[in-house]
Amino acid sequence: MLDATKHSPYLTLGMVLVAANMRLPITMMPGLLPGLQHHLGLPSTQAGLLTAIPLLAFAVMSPLIAHWGRHWGNNLVIYLLLVLTALGSYLRLVPTASWLFVGTLMVGIGIDGGNVLIPAVIKDNFPTKLAVATSAYTLSMLLIGALGTGISGMLAAHWSLTTTMGLLSVISLVNLVVWLPNLRYNRPDTSGTHLAETTGSPHISVWRTRLAWVITTFFGLQALVYYSLITWLPTILVDKGFSPITAGTLVTVMQLSNLPMAYIVPITSPHPRGVLAMLSIIGLGFIAGVGGFLLPIRSLSLAVALCLLIGLGAGAAFNLAIVFFTQKTTTGAETADLSGMAQAAGYLLAAGGPIVFGWLGTGLGWSAVLVVTLVLAGLLTLAGFVIFHFPTIYDA
């Protein structure tokens, strides 16, 4: 493992900026879709791909990125993928549908470097400050993710699409500058999983450990439930009699209520009681929040309360999943491998979830979607309690 004292003084700032750039290129697109559809003639089915393509890229690339980080060094791989992110971000400015999709694919691959490898960087460089470093990383990601759609819509109302996208993509260029000093401290990993591959020990691969599969299930279920609700909760709320504007505002409330958990979960998770408390919030938030919408809701204040509950549960689930990547592994290489494994399956589920939920809602009604969500939330909570009982992925 890398010497915890041997890292750039700009590493923390670099991680925060990488985290911000992991959500903004995706969340800024919904606010720009009406303009893009009008100017490029995109039908709704193709416009939806602008969200699905990055999620599918995460699913395919995550294991590969973990492998590259172990053999070439996390800092170098992150930087190369930041270059790809910047190129993809500015290719999307070319006013044709084909370049928009090519750029979106490049962005999806590029930002997956942070998805997979930043938890490993935290594990290697901040072993005694995991909670603080993880909190800074996830808070930046969730804050920019929550604000991205609204900011892009406001900018697009005053400037052209090209100017808006170019301005919001500047962060990808800033990333390249701030991360550059970290290349001096780049090291391929020669410990943990890499040694196991050469010695044939039982620690050959996280893919062969039962607890890693449970953590993968946990990450996958939280991603599936969250992205499906983000997609279809506005429709469910409109079906219950709320206006489209009110429905959109309520979903924004749900997203913003994630933010406190980015601070609370990493700070409390080093203590067993803290993990149990977060698992309880996941169960209460998702099950009570989603279950409440099965009732004949007409009160705006009650709908706000239910969205707050769902947001707190979703925030606890996502942040606890990130904590599990570092808490249940012993080296940065194991962390990257587990992160890559979990995110490959998780984002594959997340990409397909909205499609399946849409089919269920259209065919069986939105109450059926809520019932399925309740079942998945129960399985998510159960998986969390199983993970809680084992110190590392190799102890299960």
mmCIF file of C-alpha atoms in Angstrom:
data_model
loop_
_atom_site.group_PDB
_atom_site.id
_atom_site.type_symbol
_atom_site.label_atom_id
_atom_site.label_comp_id
_atom_site.label_asym_id
_atom_site.label_seq_id
_atom_site.Cartn_x
_atom_site.Cartn_y
_atom_site.Cartn_z
ATOM 1 C CA MET A 1 0.000 0.000 0.000
ATOM 2 C CA LEU A 2 1.179 3.522 -0.727
ATOM 3 C CA ASP A 3 2.721 5.554 2.034
ATOM 4 C CA ALA A 4 -0.170 7.678 3.363
ATOM 5 C CA THR A 5 2.123 10.693 3.687
ATOM 6 C CA LYS A 6 3.274 10.546 0.051
ATOM 7 C CA HIS A 7 0.645 12.393 -1.908
ATOM 8 C CA SER A 8 0.192 15.762 -3.544
ATOM 9 C CA PRO A 9 -1.103 18.651 -1.394
ATOM 10 C CA TYR A 10 -3.670 19.130 -4.157
ATOM 11 C CA LEU A 11 -5.050 15.594 -3.879
ATOM 12 C CA THR A 12 -8.109 16.500 -1.792
ATOM 13 C CA LEU A 13 -9.051 19.390 -4.092
ATOM 14 C CA GLY A 14 -8.499 17.116 -7.066
ATOM 15 C CA MET A 15 -10.804 14.446 -5.634
ATOM 16 C CA VAL A 16 -13.533 17.005 -4.946
ATOM 17 C CA LEU A 17 -13.347 18.326 -8.520
ATOM 18 C CA VAL A 18 -13.308 14.829 -10.006
ATOM 19 C CA ALA A 19 -16.363 13.974 -7.900
ATOM 20 C CA ALA A 20 -18.171 17.089 -9.129
ATOM 21 C CA ASN A 21 -17.370 16.192 -12.722
ATOM 22 C CA MET A 22 -18.713 12.658 -12.190
ATOM 23 C CA ARG A 23 -22.308 13.927 -12.035
ATOM 24 C CA LEU A 24 -22.478 17.274 -13.844
ATOM 25 C CA PRO A 25 -21.989 15.949 -17.427
ATOM 26 C CA ILE A 26 -25.003 13.659 -16.865
ATOM 27 C CA THR A 27 -27.319 15.761 -14.713
ATOM 28 C CA MET A 28 -26.963 18.865 -16.864
ATOM 29 C CA MET A 29 -28.517 17.049 -19.853
ATOM 30 C CA PRO A 30 -32.207 16.829 -18.744
ATOM 31 C CA GLY A 31 -32.380 20.615 -18.541
ATOM 32 C CA LEU A 32 -30.984 20.856 -22.082
ATOM 33 C CA LEU A 33 -33.037 18.072 -23.692
ATOM 34 C CA PRO A 34 -35.901 20.232 -24.996
ATOM 35 C CA GLY A 35 -33.453 22.514 -26.795
ATOM 36 C CA LEU A 36 -31.372 19.620 -28.107
ATOM 37 C CA GLN A 37 -34.455 17.822 -29.391
ATOM 38 C CA HIS A 38 -35.592 20.973 -31.181
ATOM 39 C CA HIS A 39 -32.229 21.895 -32.738
ATOM 40 C CA LEU A 40 -31.091 18.367 -33.643
ATOM 41 C CA GLY A 41 -34.471 16.783 -34.342
ATOM 42 C CA LEU A 42 -34.003 14.063 -31.725
ATOM 43 C CA PRO A 43 -37.034 11.875 -30.982
ATOM 44 C CA SER A 44 -37.713 11.137 -27.299
ATOM 45 C CA THR A 45 -36.355 7.592 -27.568
ATOM 46 C CA GLN A 46 -32.966 8.834 -28.764
ATOM 47 C CA ALA A 47 -32.939 11.691 -26.265
ATOM 48 C CA GLY A 48 -33.349 9.157 -23.448
ATOM 49 C CA LEU A 49 -30.119 7.507 -24.569
ATOM 50 C CA LEU A 50 -28.187 10.545 -23.364
ATOM 51 C CA THR A 51 -28.831 9.311 -19.813
ATOM 52 C CA ALA A 52 -28.679 5.582 -20.544
ATOM 53 C CA ILE A 53 -25.347 5.626 -22.447
ATOM 54 C CA PRO A 54 -23.191 6.763 -19.469
ATOM 55 C CA LEU A 55 -24.847 4.186 -17.179
ATOM 56 C CA LEU A 56 -24.159 1.398 -19.683
ATOM 57 C CA ALA A 57 -20.572 2.661 -20.035
ATOM 58 C CA PHE A 58 -20.190 2.398 -16.240
ATOM 59 C CA ALA A 59 -21.421 -1.186 -16.334
ATOM 60 C CA VAL A 60 -19.054 -2.279 -19.082
ATOM 61 C CA MET A 61 -15.945 -0.314 -18.123
ATOM 62 C CA SER A 62 -15.840 -0.544 -14.308
ATOM 63 C CA PRO A 63 -13.996 -3.902 -14.043
ATOM 64 C CA LEU A 64 -11.559 -2.862 -16.770
ATOM 65 C CA ILE A 65 -10.792 0.435 -15.061
ATOM 66 C CA ALA A 66 -10.102 -1.352 -11.769
ATOM 67 C CA HIS A 67 -7.637 -3.611 -13.635
ATOM 68 C CA TRP A 68 -5.932 -0.645 -15.320
ATOM 69 C CA GLY A 69 -5.598 1.206 -12.032
ATOM 70 C CA ARG A 70 -3.914 -1.747 -10.369
ATOM 71 C CA HIS A 71 -1.358 -2.220 -13.141
ATOM 72 C CA TRP A 72 -0.683 1.360 -14.284
ATOM 73 C CA GLY A 73 -1.465 3.333 -11.133
ATOM 74 C CA ASN A 74 -4.736 4.938 -10.071
ATOM 75 C CA ASN A 75 -3.550 8.536 -10.470
ATOM 76 C CA LEU A 76 -2.396 8.022 -14.058
ATOM 77 C CA VAL A 77 -5.540 6.159 -15.130
ATOM 78 C CA ILE A 78 -7.767 8.809 -13.559
ATOM 79 C CA TYR A 79 -5.857 11.533 -15.431
ATOM 80 C CA LEU A 80 -6.076 9.772 -18.793
ATOM 81 C CA LEU A 81 -9.804 9.306 -18.308
ATOM 82 C CA LEU A 82 -10.147 12.964 -17.309
ATOM 83 C CA VAL A 83 -8.623 13.806 -20.699
ATOM 84 C CA LEU A 84 -11.246 11.573 -22.340
ATOM 85 C CA THR A 85 -13.985 13.310 -20.332
ATOM 86 C CA ALA A 86 -12.830 16.745 -21.473
ATOM 87 C CA LEU A 87 -12.627 15.655 -25.119
ATOM 88 C CA GLY A 88 -16.075 14.070 -24.972
ATOM 89 C CA SER A 89 -17.568 17.111 -23.245
ATOM 90 C CA TYR A 90 -16.453 19.443 -26.013
ATOM 91 C CA LEU A 91 -17.247 17.034 -28.841
ATOM 92 C CA ARG A 92 -20.862 17.283 -27.667
ATOM 93 C CA LEU A 93 -20.786 20.912 -28.732
ATOM 94 C CA VAL A 94 -20.542 19.902 -32.409
ATOM 95 C CA PRO A 95 -24.122 20.483 -33.627
ATOM 96 C CA THR A 96 -24.882 16.981 -34.925
ATOM 97 C CA ALA A 97 -26.644 14.064 -33.246
ATOM 98 C CA SER A 98 -23.847 11.617 -34.061
ATOM 99 C CA TRP A 99 -21.155 13.689 -32.316
ATOM 100 C CA LEU A 100 -23.497 14.280 -29.387
ATOM 101 C CA PHE A 101 -23.772 10.528 -28.829
ATOM 102 C CA VAL A 102 -20.061 9.872 -29.434
ATOM 103 C CA GLY A 103 -19.162 12.599 -26.946
ATOM 104 C CA THR A 104 -21.646 11.237 -24.412
ATOM 105 C CA LEU A 105 -20.084 7.773 -24.676
ATOM 106 C CA MET A 106 -16.604 9.253 -24.138
ATOM 107 C CA VAL A 107 -17.880 11.209 -21.146
ATOM 108 C CA GLY A 108 -19.431 8.068 -19.674
ATOM 109 C CA ILE A 109 -16.186 6.110 -19.966
ATOM 110 C CA GLY A 110 -14.140 9.045 -18.683
ATOM 111 C CA ILE A 111 -16.084 9.804 -15.528
ATOM 112 C CA ASP A 112 -16.184 6.110 -14.616
ATOM 113 C CA GLY A 113 -12.510 6.495 -13.725
ATOM 114 C CA GLY A 114 -13.554 8.528 -10.709
ATOM 115 C CA ASN A 115 -16.430 6.171 -9.917
ATOM 116 C CA VAL A 116 -14.110 3.196 -9.597
ATOM 117 C CA LEU A 117 -10.737 4.569 -8.544
ATOM 118 C CA ILE A 118 -11.400 7.501 -6.202
ATOM 119 C CA PRO A 119 -12.484 5.106 -3.387
ATOM 120 C CA ALA A 120 -9.163 3.292 -3.886
ATOM 121 C CA VAL A 121 -7.246 6.590 -3.818
ATOM 122 C CA ILE A 122 -8.966 7.420 -0.515
ATOM 123 C CA LYS A 123 -8.105 3.989 0.894
ATOM 124 C CA ASP A 124 -4.435 4.329 -0.088
ATOM 125 C CA ASN A 125 -3.828 7.961 0.833
ATOM 126 C CA PHE A 126 -6.144 8.641 3.784
ATOM 127 C CA PRO A 127 -6.228 5.370 5.764
ATOM 128 C CA THR A 128 -6.681 7.222 9.073
ATOM 129 C CA LYS A 129 -9.129 9.800 7.655
ATOM 130 C CA LEU A 130 -11.461 7.625 5.592
ATOM 131 C CA ALA A 131 -14.594 9.296 6.960
ATOM 132 C CA VAL A 132 -13.509 12.879 6.213
ATOM 133 C CA ALA A 133 -12.136 12.099 2.757
ATOM 134 C CA THR A 134 -15.161 10.016 1.765
ATOM 135 C CA SER A 135 -17.512 12.735 3.006
ATOM 136 C CA ALA A 136 -15.796 15.433 0.916
ATOM 137 C CA TYR A 137 -15.918 13.185 -2.154
ATOM 138 C CA THR A 138 -19.566 12.116 -1.910
ATOM 139 C CA LEU A 139 -20.863 15.523 -0.798
ATOM 140 C CA SER A 140 -19.334 17.214 -3.836
ATOM 141 C CA MET A 141 -20.731 14.539 -6.144
ATOM 142 C CA LEU A 142 -24.265 14.691 -4.739
ATOM 143 C CA LEU A 143 -24.385 18.490 -4.494
ATOM 144 C CA ILE A 144 -23.379 19.059 -8.114
ATOM 145 C CA GLY A 145 -25.628 16.191 -9.208
ATOM 146 C CA ALA A 146 -28.628 17.751 -7.490
ATOM 147 C CA LEU A 147 -27.965 21.246 -8.833
ATOM 148 C CA GLY A 148 -26.834 20.336 -12.343
ATOM 149 C CA THR A 149 -30.252 20.036 -13.983
ATOM 150 C CA GLY A 150 -31.534 23.328 -12.595
ATOM 151 C CA ILE A 151 -28.361 25.251 -13.373
ATOM 152 C CA SER A 152 -28.249 24.025 -16.968
ATOM 153 C CA GLY A 153 -31.887 24.966 -17.507
ATOM 154 C CA MET A 154 -31.366 28.483 -16.148
ATOM 155 C CA LEU A 155 -28.257 29.064 -18.262
ATOM 156 C CA ALA A 156 -29.947 27.715 -21.390
ATOM 157 C CA ALA A 157 -32.780 30.207 -20.871
ATOM 158 C CA HIS A 158 -30.329 33.089 -21.371
ATOM 159 C CA TRP A 159 -27.596 31.668 -23.610
ATOM 160 C CA SER A 160 -27.334 29.300 -26.536
ATOM 161 C CA LEU A 161 -27.045 25.543 -26.028
ATOM 162 C CA THR A 162 -23.460 25.595 -27.264
ATOM 163 C CA THR A 163 -22.451 28.347 -24.849
ATOM 164 C CA THR A 164 -24.240 26.653 -21.938
ATOM 165 C CA MET A 165 -22.661 23.239 -22.546
ATOM 166 C CA GLY A 166 -19.244 24.780 -23.108
ATOM 167 C CA LEU A 167 -19.439 26.774 -19.888
ATOM 168 C CA LEU A 168 -20.576 23.798 -17.791
ATOM 169 C CA SER A 169 -17.798 21.679 -19.315
ATOM 170 C CA VAL A 170 -15.053 24.052 -18.130
ATOM 171 C CA ILE A 171 -14.777 21.985 -14.943
ATOM 172 C CA SER A 172 -13.351 19.135 -17.048
ATOM 173 C CA LEU A 173 -10.480 21.417 -18.095
ATOM 174 C CA VAL A 174 -9.895 22.589 -14.517
ATOM 175 C CA ASN A 175 -9.690 18.909 -13.516
ATOM 176 C CA LEU A 176 -6.790 18.398 -15.910
ATOM 177 C CA VAL A 177 -4.796 21.166 -14.290
ATOM 178 C CA VAL A 178 -5.522 20.339 -10.646
ATOM 179 C CA TRP A 179 -4.954 16.575 -11.008
ATOM 180 C CA LEU A 180 -1.636 16.979 -12.827
ATOM 181 C CA PRO A 181 0.532 17.218 -9.628
ATOM 182 C CA ASN A 182 -0.836 13.822 -8.513
ATOM 183 C CA LEU A 183 0.959 12.094 -11.386
ATOM 184 C CA ARG A 184 4.230 12.578 -9.520
ATOM 185 C CA TYR A 185 2.929 10.182 -6.878
ATOM 186 C CA ASN A 186 1.519 7.598 -9.249
ATOM 187 C CA ARG A 187 2.340 4.004 -8.285
ATOM 188 C CA PRO A 188 1.157 0.714 -9.754
ATOM 189 C CA ASP A 189 -0.145 -1.429 -6.901
ATOM 190 C CA THR A 190 1.978 -4.468 -6.021
ATOM 191 C CA SER A 191 0.142 -5.498 -2.864
ATOM 192 C CA GLY A 192 -3.036 -7.321 -1.949
ATOM 193 C CA THR A 193 -4.924 -8.624 -4.952
ATOM 194 C CA HIS A 194 -2.002 -8.259 -7.349
ATOM 195 C CA LEU A 195 0.230 -10.415 -5.175
ATOM 196 C CA ALA A 196 -2.572 -12.919 -4.797
ATOM 197 C CA GLU A 197 -2.707 -13.300 -8.558
ATOM 198 C CA THR A 198 0.952 -14.312 -8.661
ATOM 199 C CA THR A 199 0.950 -16.507 -5.543
ATOM 200 C CA GLY A 200 -2.335 -18.289 -6.062
ATOM 201 C CA SER A 201 -3.593 -17.477 -2.549
ATOM 202 C CA PRO A 202 -7.333 -17.582 -1.691
ATOM 203 C CA HIS A 203 -7.419 -13.802 -2.201
ATOM 204 C CA ILE A 204 -7.134 -14.110 -5.987
ATOM 205 C CA SER A 205 -10.267 -12.184 -6.877
ATOM 206 C CA VAL A 206 -13.071 -10.346 -5.146
ATOM 207 C CA TRP A 207 -15.378 -11.962 -7.710
ATOM 208 C CA ARG A 208 -14.901 -15.260 -5.828
ATOM 209 C CA THR A 209 -15.920 -13.977 -2.409
ATOM 210 C CA ARG A 210 -19.510 -14.257 -1.195
ATOM 211 C CA LEU A 211 -19.552 -10.941 0.660
ATOM 212 C CA ALA A 212 -18.377 -9.096 -2.463
ATOM 213 C CA TRP A 213 -21.475 -10.403 -4.226
ATOM 214 C CA VAL A 214 -23.676 -9.203 -1.362
ATOM 215 C CA ILE A 215 -22.045 -5.742 -1.562
ATOM 216 C CA THR A 216 -22.578 -5.827 -5.332
ATOM 217 C CA THR A 217 -26.244 -6.653 -4.707
ATOM 218 C CA PHE A 218 -26.485 -3.777 -2.219
ATOM 219 C CA PHE A 219 -24.962 -1.273 -4.648
ATOM 220 C CA GLY A 220 -27.036 -2.573 -7.538
ATOM 221 C CA LEU A 221 -30.332 -2.393 -5.673
ATOM 222 C CA GLN A 222 -29.745 1.141 -4.417
ATOM 223 C CA ALA A 223 -28.832 2.291 -7.927
ATOM 224 C CA LEU A 224 -31.826 0.506 -9.450
ATOM 225 C CA VAL A 225 -34.313 1.982 -6.969
ATOM 226 C CA TYR A 226 -32.836 5.503 -7.070
ATOM 227 C CA TYR A 227 -32.573 5.913 -10.842
ATOM 228 C CA SER A 228 -35.993 4.326 -11.391
ATOM 229 C CA LEU A 229 -37.590 6.725 -8.908
ATOM 230 C CA ILE A 230 -35.781 9.721 -10.432
ATOM 231 C CA THR A 231 -37.210 8.692 -13.806
ATOM 232 C CA TRP A 232 -40.779 7.781 -12.895
ATOM 233 C CA LEU A 233 -41.679 9.465 -9.603
ATOM 234 C CA PRO A 234 -42.705 12.676 -11.435
ATOM 235 C CA THR A 235 -45.127 10.607 -13.539
ATOM 236 C CA ILE A 236 -46.443 8.857 -10.435
ATOM 237 C CA LEU A 237 -47.004 12.212 -8.728
ATOM 238 C CA VAL A 238 -48.810 13.639 -11.754
ATOM 239 C CA ASP A 239 -50.967 10.497 -11.801
ATOM 240 C CA LYS A 240 -51.907 11.301 -8.197
ATOM 241 C CA GLY A 241 -53.102 14.771 -9.137
ATOM 242 C CA PHE A 242 -50.036 16.982 -8.675
ATOM 243 C CA SER A 243 -49.079 19.398 -11.435
ATOM 244 C CA PRO A 244 -45.970 18.629 -13.524
ATOM 245 C CA ILE A 245 -44.157 21.639 -12.007
ATOM 246 C CA THR A 246 -44.990 20.506 -8.474
ATOM 247 C CA ALA A 247 -43.954 16.930 -9.306
ATOM 248 C CA GLY A 248 -40.594 18.150 -10.614
ATOM 249 C CA THR A 249 -40.065 20.271 -7.519
ATOM 250 C CA LEU A 250 -40.830 17.323 -5.246
ATOM 251 C CA VAL A 251 -38.235 15.175 -7.027
ATOM 252 C CA THR A 252 -35.711 17.991 -6.601
ATOM 253 C CA VAL A 253 -36.525 17.973 -2.870
ATOM 254 C CA MET A 254 -35.860 14.237 -2.871
ATOM 255 C CA GLN A 255 -32.465 14.752 -4.527
ATOM 256 C CA LEU A 256 -31.404 17.595 -2.235
ATOM 257 C CA SER A 257 -32.308 15.594 0.878
ATOM 258 C CA ASN A 258 -29.503 13.198 -0.119
ATOM 259 C CA LEU A 259 -26.929 15.795 0.817
ATOM 260 C CA PRO A 260 -26.881 15.531 4.644
ATOM 261 C CA MET A 261 -26.162 11.813 4.352
ATOM 262 C CA ALA A 262 -22.938 12.520 2.438
ATOM 263 C CA TYR A 263 -21.631 13.976 5.700
ATOM 264 C CA ILE A 264 -23.464 11.832 8.266
ATOM 265 C CA VAL A 265 -22.790 8.365 6.818
ATOM 266 C CA PRO A 266 -18.954 8.551 6.559
ATOM 267 C CA ILE A 267 -18.708 10.158 10.013
ATOM 268 C CA THR A 268 -20.912 7.582 11.762
ATOM 269 C CA SER A 269 -19.966 4.444 9.814
ATOM 270 C CA PRO A 270 -16.680 3.685 11.677
ATOM 271 C CA HIS A 271 -18.882 2.752 14.643
ATOM 272 C CA PRO A 272 -21.107 -0.373 14.534
ATOM 273 C CA ARG A 273 -24.057 1.537 15.957
ATOM 274 C CA GLY A 274 -23.617 4.148 13.256
ATOM 275 C CA VAL A 275 -23.871 1.541 10.483
ATOM 276 C CA LEU A 276 -26.974 0.052 12.121
ATOM 277 C CA ALA A 277 -28.525 3.504 12.349
ATOM 278 C CA MET A 278 -27.860 4.152 8.649
ATOM 279 C CA LEU A 279 -29.362 0.786 7.700
ATOM 280 C CA SER A 280 -32.437 1.698 9.718
ATOM 281 C CA ILE A 281 -32.694 5.005 7.848
ATOM 282 C CA ILE A 282 -32.448 3.127 4.541
ATOM 283 C CA GLY A 283 -35.279 0.802 5.550
ATOM 284 C CA LEU A 284 -37.468 3.532 7.024
ATOM 285 C CA GLY A 285 -36.746 6.025 4.250
ATOM 286 C CA PHE A 286 -37.418 3.779 1.289
ATOM 287 C CA ILE A 287 -40.165 1.588 2.747
ATOM 288 C CA ALA A 288 -42.137 4.309 4.564
ATOM 289 C CA GLY A 289 -41.477 6.919 1.880
ATOM 290 C CA VAL A 290 -42.407 4.771 -1.105
ATOM 291 C CA GLY A 291 -45.189 3.001 0.774
ATOM 292 C CA GLY A 292 -46.773 6.339 1.619
ATOM 293 C CA PHE A 293 -47.417 7.013 -2.062
ATOM 294 C CA LEU A 294 -49.602 3.890 -2.203
ATOM 295 C CA LEU A 295 -52.073 5.882 -0.106
ATOM 296 C CA PRO A 296 -54.452 8.406 -1.710
ATOM 297 C CA ILE A 297 -52.044 11.321 -1.175
ATOM 298 C CA ARG A 298 -53.418 14.788 -1.891
ATOM 299 C CA SER A 299 -51.546 16.875 0.679
ATOM 300 C CA LEU A 300 -48.483 18.712 -0.622
ATOM 301 C CA SER A 301 -46.886 18.785 2.837
ATOM 302 C CA LEU A 302 -47.269 15.019 3.180
ATOM 303 C CA ALA A 303 -45.807 14.495 -0.294
ATOM 304 C CA VAL A 304 -42.822 16.673 0.688
ATOM 305 C CA ALA A 305 -42.322 14.592 3.848
ATOM 306 C CA LEU A 306 -42.412 11.346 1.861
ATOM 307 C CA CYS A 307 -39.910 12.698 -0.684
ATOM 308 C CA LEU A 308 -37.619 13.759 2.164
ATOM 309 C CA LEU A 309 -37.800 10.232 3.603
ATOM 310 C CA ILE A 310 -36.973 8.670 0.239
ATOM 311 C CA GLY A 311 -34.100 11.102 -0.283
ATOM 312 C CA LEU A 312 -32.610 10.378 3.133
ATOM 313 C CA GLY A 313 -32.887 6.637 2.503
ATOM 314 C CA ALA A 314 -31.326 6.942 -0.949
ATOM 315 C CA GLY A 315 -28.513 9.145 0.357
ATOM 316 C CA ALA A 316 -27.775 6.723 3.187
ATOM 317 C CA ALA A 317 -27.763 3.771 0.772
ATOM 318 C CA PHE A 318 -25.420 5.348 -1.790
ATOM 319 C CA ASN A 319 -22.960 6.683 0.767
ATOM 320 C CA LEU A 320 -22.950 3.456 2.769
ATOM 321 C CA ALA A 321 -22.197 1.545 -0.427
ATOM 322 C CA ILE A 322 -19.132 3.750 -0.986
ATOM 323 C CA VAL A 323 -18.119 3.251 2.668
ATOM 324 C CA PHE A 324 -18.410 -0.529 2.255
ATOM 325 C CA PHE A 325 -15.911 -0.383 -0.640
ATOM 326 C CA THR A 326 -13.214 0.933 1.714
ATOM 327 C CA GLN A 327 -14.421 -0.564 4.995
ATOM 328 C CA LYS A 328 -14.679 -4.160 3.808
ATOM 329 C CA THR A 329 -11.321 -4.302 1.993
ATOM 330 C CA THR A 330 -7.729 -4.190 3.206
ATOM 331 C CA THR A 331 -5.828 -2.555 0.312
ATOM 332 C CA GLY A 332 -6.471 0.057 -2.337
ATOM 333 C CA ALA A 333 -6.281 -2.630 -5.034
ATOM 334 C CA GLU A 334 -9.028 -4.649 -3.346
ATOM 335 C CA THR A 335 -11.079 -1.472 -2.986
ATOM 336 C CA ALA A 336 -10.784 -0.719 -6.706
ATOM 337 C CA ASP A 337 -11.644 -4.309 -7.639
ATOM 338 C CA LEU A 338 -14.694 -4.359 -5.357
ATOM 339 C CA SER A 339 -15.780 -0.922 -6.579
ATOM 340 C CA GLY A 340 -15.426 -2.029 -10.199
ATOM 341 C CA MET A 341 -17.328 -5.255 -9.598
ATOM 342 C CA ALA A 342 -20.190 -3.602 -7.716
ATOM 343 C CA GLN A 343 -20.554 -0.705 -10.124
ATOM 344 C CA ALA A 344 -20.489 -2.943 -13.202
ATOM 345 C CA ALA A 345 -23.538 -4.863 -12.002
ATOM 346 C CA GLY A 346 -25.109 -1.892 -10.254
ATOM 347 C CA TYR A 347 -25.179 0.455 -13.203
ATOM 348 C CA LEU A 348 -26.292 -2.315 -15.546
ATOM 349 C CA LEU A 349 -29.330 -2.718 -13.300
ATOM 350 C CA ALA A 350 -29.758 1.049 -13.096
ATOM 351 C CA ALA A 351 -29.785 1.374 -16.890
ATOM 352 C CA GLY A 352 -32.455 -1.294 -17.287
ATOM 353 C CA GLY A 353 -34.555 -0.400 -14.250
ATOM 354 C CA PRO A 354 -36.336 2.670 -15.659
ATOM 355 C CA ILE A 355 -37.247 0.711 -18.791
ATOM 356 C CA VAL A 356 -38.745 -2.188 -16.812
ATOM 357 C CA PHE A 357 -40.487 0.144 -14.372
ATOM 358 C CA GLY A 358 -41.951 2.103 -17.277
ATOM 359 C CA TRP A 359 -43.293 -1.108 -18.793
ATOM 360 C CA LEU A 360 -44.807 -2.140 -15.453
ATOM 361 C CA GLY A 361 -46.365 1.272 -14.920
ATOM 362 C CA THR A 362 -47.885 1.336 -18.383
ATOM 363 C CA GLY A 363 -49.133 -2.245 -18.258
ATOM 364 C CA LEU A 364 -50.103 -2.796 -14.616
ATOM 365 C CA GLY A 365 -50.373 0.699 -13.181
ATOM 366 C CA TRP A 366 -48.051 2.815 -11.051
ATOM 367 C CA SER A 367 -49.143 1.140 -7.814
ATOM 368 C CA ALA A 368 -47.484 -2.042 -9.095
ATOM 369 C CA VAL A 369 -44.256 -0.081 -9.587
ATOM 370 C CA LEU A 370 -44.416 1.156 -5.996
ATOM 371 C CA VAL A 371 -45.013 -2.372 -4.666
ATOM 372 C CA VAL A 372 -42.017 -3.723 -6.611
ATOM 373 C CA THR A 373 -39.945 -0.830 -5.274
ATOM 374 C CA LEU A 374 -40.957 -1.746 -1.710
ATOM 375 C CA VAL A 375 -39.801 -5.333 -2.240
ATOM 376 C CA LEU A 376 -36.473 -4.182 -3.681
ATOM 377 C CA ALA A 377 -36.020 -1.750 -0.773
ATOM 378 C CA GLY A 378 -36.580 -4.602 1.683
ATOM 379 C CA LEU A 379 -33.951 -6.738 -0.090
ATOM 380 C CA LEU A 380 -31.561 -3.766 -0.094
ATOM 381 C CA THR A 381 -31.912 -3.329 3.668
ATOM 382 C CA LEU A 382 -31.491 -7.067 4.271
ATOM 383 C CA ALA A 383 -28.290 -7.106 2.182
ATOM 384 C CA GLY A 384 -26.954 -4.227 4.285
ATOM 385 C CA PHE A 385 -27.471 -6.137 7.524
ATOM 386 C CA VAL A 386 -25.673 -9.176 6.053
ATOM 387 C CA ILE A 387 -22.692 -6.991 5.065
ATOM 388 C CA PHE A 388 -22.629 -5.436 8.536
ATOM 389 C CA HIS A 389 -21.856 -8.775 10.213
ATOM 390 C CA PHE A 390 -18.522 -9.419 8.414
ATOM 391 C CA PRO A 391 -15.280 -7.385 8.875
ATOM 392 C CA THR A 392 -13.938 -7.833 5.312
ATOM 393 C CA ILE A 393 -14.902 -9.538 2.080
ATOM 394 C CA TYR A 394 -12.551 -12.419 2.928
ATOM 395 C CA ASP A 395 -14.136 -13.172 6.294
ATOM 396 C CA ALA A 396 -17.534 -14.223 4.998
#
